[in-house]
Short mmCIF file of C-alpha atoms in Angstrom, two decimals:
data_model
loop_
_atom_site.label_atom_id
_atom_site.label_comp_id
_atom_site.label_asym_id
_atom_site.label_seq_id
_atom_site.Cartn_x
_atom_site.Cartn_y
_atom_site.Cartn_z
CA UNK A 5 -12.57 5.53 10.83
CA UNK A 6 -10.78 5.28 7.51
CA UNK A 7 -7.43 5.90 9.08
CA UNK A 8 -8.04 3.31 11.83
CA UNK A 9 -9.18 0.49 9.68
CA UNK A 10 -6.49 1.20 7.06
CA UNK A 11 -3.61 0.54 9.43
CA UNK A 12 -1.97 -2.83 8.49
CA UNK A 13 0.78 -3.06 11.07
CA UNK A 14 1.15 -2.67 14.80
CA UNK A 15 -0.37 0.42 16.29
CA UNK A 16 2.10 3.07 17.22
CA UNK A 17 2.03 6.40 19.24
CA UNK A 18 2.08 8.19 15.85
CA UNK A 19 -1.20 6.51 15.00
CA UNK A 20 -2.70 7.67 18.29
CA UNK A 21 -1.57 11.21 17.60
CA UNK A 22 -3.31 11.13 14.26
CA UNK A 23 -6.49 9.73 15.64
CA UNK A 24 -6.64 12.38 18.37
CA UNK A 25 -5.96 15.05 15.75
CA UNK A 26 -9.03 13.79 13.75
CA UNK A 27 -11.09 13.69 16.93
CA UNK A 28 -10.31 17.38 17.58
CA UNK A 29 -11.14 18.13 13.88
CA UNK A 30 -14.53 16.61 14.56
CA UNK A 31 -14.98 18.75 17.68
CA UNK A 32 -14.11 21.71 15.49
CA UNK A 33 -16.60 20.62 12.81
CA UNK A 34 -19.45 20.46 15.30
CA UNK A 35 -18.56 23.85 16.83
CA UNK A 36 -18.48 25.54 13.45
CA UNK A 37 -21.75 24.02 12.58
CA UNK A 38 -23.24 25.65 15.59
CA UNK A 39 -21.76 29.07 14.67
CA UNK A 40 -24.32 31.42 13.05
CA UNK A 41 -23.47 32.43 9.51
CA UNK A 42 -26.05 35.28 9.31
CA UNK A 43 -28.07 37.27 11.87
CA UNK A 44 -31.15 35.06 11.00
CA UNK A 45 -29.22 31.81 11.42
CA UNK A 46 -30.15 30.99 15.00
CA UNK A 47 -30.47 27.20 15.38
CA UNK A 48 -29.49 23.89 13.92
CA UNK A 49 -31.93 21.08 14.36
CA UNK A 50 -33.41 22.87 17.41
CA UNK A 51 -29.96 23.52 18.97
CA UNK A 52 -29.29 27.29 19.54
CA UNK A 53 -26.40 28.72 17.63
CA UNK A 54 -23.89 31.05 19.29
CA UNK A 55 -21.02 33.17 17.96
CA UNK A 56 -18.79 31.80 20.75
CA UNK A 57 -18.87 28.36 19.12
CA UNK A 58 -16.60 29.85 16.50
CA UNK A 59 -13.90 30.34 19.20
CA UNK A 60 -14.51 26.77 20.44
CA UNK A 61 -14.01 25.54 16.84
CA UNK A 62 -10.94 27.66 16.44
CA UNK A 63 -9.52 26.15 19.62
CA UNK A 64 -10.27 22.63 18.52
CA UNK A 65 -8.57 23.06 15.22
CA UNK A 66 -5.62 24.79 16.89
CA UNK A 67 -5.03 21.55 18.80
CA UNK A 68 -5.57 19.60 15.59
CA UNK A 69 -2.78 21.55 13.82
CA UNK A 70 -0.40 21.07 16.77
CA UNK A 71 -1.03 17.33 16.66
CA UNK A 72 -0.47 17.30 12.90
CA UNK A 73 2.87 19.13 13.38
CA UNK A 74 3.82 16.47 16.03
CA UNK A 75 2.80 13.70 13.71
CA UNK A 76 4.75 15.07 10.69
CA UNK A 77 7.89 15.43 12.79
CA UNK A 78 7.57 11.79 13.80
CA UNK A 79 6.52 10.32 10.40
CA UNK A 80 10.03 10.29 8.97
CA UNK A 81 12.49 7.45 8.39
CA UNK A 82 14.79 6.63 11.26
CA UNK A 83 17.84 7.31 9.05
CA UNK A 84 16.56 10.80 8.12
CA UNK A 85 18.10 12.69 10.98
CA UNK A 86 21.37 13.01 9.19
CA UNK A 87 19.89 14.43 5.97
CA UNK A 88 20.36 18.09 5.08
CA UNK A 89 17.72 20.55 6.09
CA UNK A 90 15.83 22.45 3.43
CA UNK A 91 17.20 26.07 2.85
CA UNK A 92 15.26 28.64 4.87
CA UNK A 93 14.15 30.43 1.65
CA UNK A 94 11.79 27.51 1.03
CA UNK A 95 9.74 28.61 3.99
CA UNK A 96 9.47 32.35 2.85
CA UNK A 97 6.23 31.73 0.89
CA UNK A 98 4.52 30.41 4.09
CA UNK A 99 5.47 33.60 6.00
CA UNK A 100 4.37 35.85 3.15
CA UNK A 101 0.99 33.97 2.90
CA UNK A 102 0.49 34.43 6.62
CA UNK A 103 1.09 38.13 6.42
CA UNK A 104 -1.11 38.51 3.31
CA UNK A 105 -4.11 36.66 4.65
CA UNK A 106 -3.96 38.53 7.95
CA UNK A 107 -3.55 41.89 6.18
CA UNK A 108 -6.75 41.07 4.29
CA UNK A 109 -8.89 39.59 7.16
CA UNK A 110 -7.84 41.65 10.21
CA UNK A 111 -9.09 45.11 9.22
CA UNK A 112 -12.73 44.10 8.65
CA UNK A 113 -12.54 41.71 11.64
CA UNK A 114 -11.42 44.44 14.05
CA UNK A 115 -14.05 46.82 12.63
CA UNK A 116 -16.87 44.31 13.33
CA UNK A 117 -18.10 44.67 16.91
CA UNK A 118 -19.60 41.15 16.90
CA UNK A 119 -16.49 39.45 15.64
CA UNK A 120 -13.54 41.55 16.89
CA UNK A 121 -13.00 39.36 19.97
CA UNK A 122 -11.70 36.72 17.63
CA UNK A 123 -8.89 38.90 16.38
CA UNK A 124 -6.03 37.59 18.57
CA UNK A 125 -7.16 33.83 18.40
CA UNK A 126 -7.29 34.20 14.57
CA UNK A 127 -3.75 35.57 14.44
CA UNK A 128 -2.40 32.67 16.53
CA UNK A 129 -4.47 30.10 14.68
CA UNK A 130 -3.22 31.36 11.34
CA UNK A 131 0.36 31.04 12.63
CA UNK A 132 -0.06 27.45 13.74
CA UNK A 133 -2.02 26.54 10.52
CA UNK A 134 0.84 27.93 8.28
CA UNK A 135 3.39 26.16 10.49
CA UNK A 136 1.55 22.87 9.94
CA UNK A 137 2.06 23.15 6.25
CA UNK A 138 5.61 24.28 6.65
CA UNK A 139 6.49 21.36 8.81
CA UNK A 140 4.83 19.04 6.23
CA UNK A 141 7.44 20.38 3.81
CA UNK A 142 10.26 19.37 6.11
CA UNK A 143 9.44 15.75 5.43
CA UNK A 144 10.93 16.10 1.88
CA UNK A 145 13.23 13.14 1.22
CA UNK A 146 12.75 11.88 4.72
CA UNK A 147 9.97 9.57 3.80
CA UNK A 148 8.61 7.96 0.65
CA UNK A 149 7.80 10.31 -2.13
CA UNK A 150 4.13 9.26 -2.13
CA UNK A 151 3.83 9.83 1.61
CA UNK A 152 5.44 13.25 1.40
CA UNK A 153 3.37 14.53 -1.52
CA UNK A 154 0.09 13.27 -0.26
CA UNK A 155 0.65 14.80 3.15
CA UNK A 156 2.17 18.07 1.87
CA UNK A 157 -0.62 18.68 -0.71
CA UNK A 158 -3.16 17.83 1.96
CA UNK A 159 -1.67 20.33 4.30
CA UNK A 160 -1.67 23.04 1.63
CA UNK A 161 -5.33 22.31 0.79
CA UNK A 162 -6.16 22.50 4.51
CA UNK A 163 -4.63 26.03 4.49
CA UNK A 164 -6.77 26.98 1.47
CA UNK A 165 -9.96 25.58 3.09
CA UNK A 166 -9.29 27.63 6.27
CA UNK A 167 -8.41 30.67 4.20
CA UNK A 168 -11.92 30.38 2.56
CA UNK A 169 -13.47 30.30 6.01
CA UNK A 170 -11.51 33.42 7.07
CA UNK A 171 -12.40 35.37 3.94
CA UNK A 172 -16.10 34.37 3.81
CA UNK A 173 -17.01 34.40 7.52
CA UNK A 174 -14.67 37.04 8.92
CA UNK A 175 -13.72 39.47 6.16
CA UNK A 176 -16.82 39.59 3.97
CA UNK A 177 -20.31 40.88 5.12
CA UNK A 178 -21.92 37.69 4.00
CA UNK A 179 -20.53 34.32 2.73
CA UNK A 180 -20.17 33.81 -0.99
CA UNK A 181 -22.83 31.72 -2.72
CA UNK A 182 -20.64 28.59 -3.14
CA UNK A 183 -18.52 29.19 0.09
CA UNK A 184 -19.91 26.34 2.03
CA UNK A 185 -19.47 23.79 -0.75
CA UNK A 186 -15.90 25.00 -1.51
CA UNK A 187 -14.95 24.91 2.21
CA UNK A 188 -16.24 21.49 2.97
CA UNK A 189 -14.85 20.00 -0.29
CA UNK A 190 -11.33 21.23 0.27
CA UNK A 191 -11.53 20.29 3.91
CA UNK A 192 -12.53 16.71 3.22
CA UNK A 193 -9.92 16.35 0.45
CA UNK A 194 -7.20 17.79 2.82
CA UNK A 195 -8.05 15.48 5.67
CA UNK A 196 -8.11 12.49 3.36
CA UNK A 197 -4.74 13.31 1.79
CA UNK A 198 -3.16 13.91 5.13
CA UNK A 199 -4.51 10.59 6.48
CA UNK A 200 -3.45 8.69 3.38
CA UNK A 201 0.01 10.23 3.43
CA UNK A 202 0.63 9.16 6.99
CA UNK A 203 -0.87 5.72 6.24
CA UNK A 204 1.62 5.40 3.38
CA UNK A 205 4.47 6.06 5.79
CA UNK A 206 3.24 3.76 8.46
CA UNK A 207 2.09 0.77 6.32
CA UNK A 208 5.28 0.80 4.23
CA UNK A 209 7.86 1.01 6.99
CA UNK A 210 10.34 -1.83 6.89
#
């Protein structure tokens, strides 16, 4: 709603892409709310919880990240195509982060009979999540500084938020005491910064 009502110029396909991305984020939110966090966590407001909602949420956010990637690739200045690409070394930290988080999460995930079915989906989701942040980096000097930094920082915080989910609900026996608060706080901040970053690009175009 914030994104929609903050648009000040003619609606574009990029705006539609962002709105659909937020819609799939919402689907993912609902699915994760219906995923049990502990064995005794069986329902939400009378709605039965099921471990398979986690996979539904993962799939929804997978689509979200693909749509963000598409949006970032489109949210650049028309004259940016001739600008130099960033050196490949800039993307090494993203690859190393992907390897590190999977190295930490996958062993306990595979060892858990209840959760091991999520192993392959988690690997692919982690790849597209990291790619989303990496593509946000490629907008450097191809849009306004404010648009770039808002979106890039938001993308990185999104990675942190999902890392907290992976650690607390896939790697650890039980979530940390403040896990829920930290996850939702970083998630909301990430989505806001991404939305604001794209808005800055869209509303400030000549």
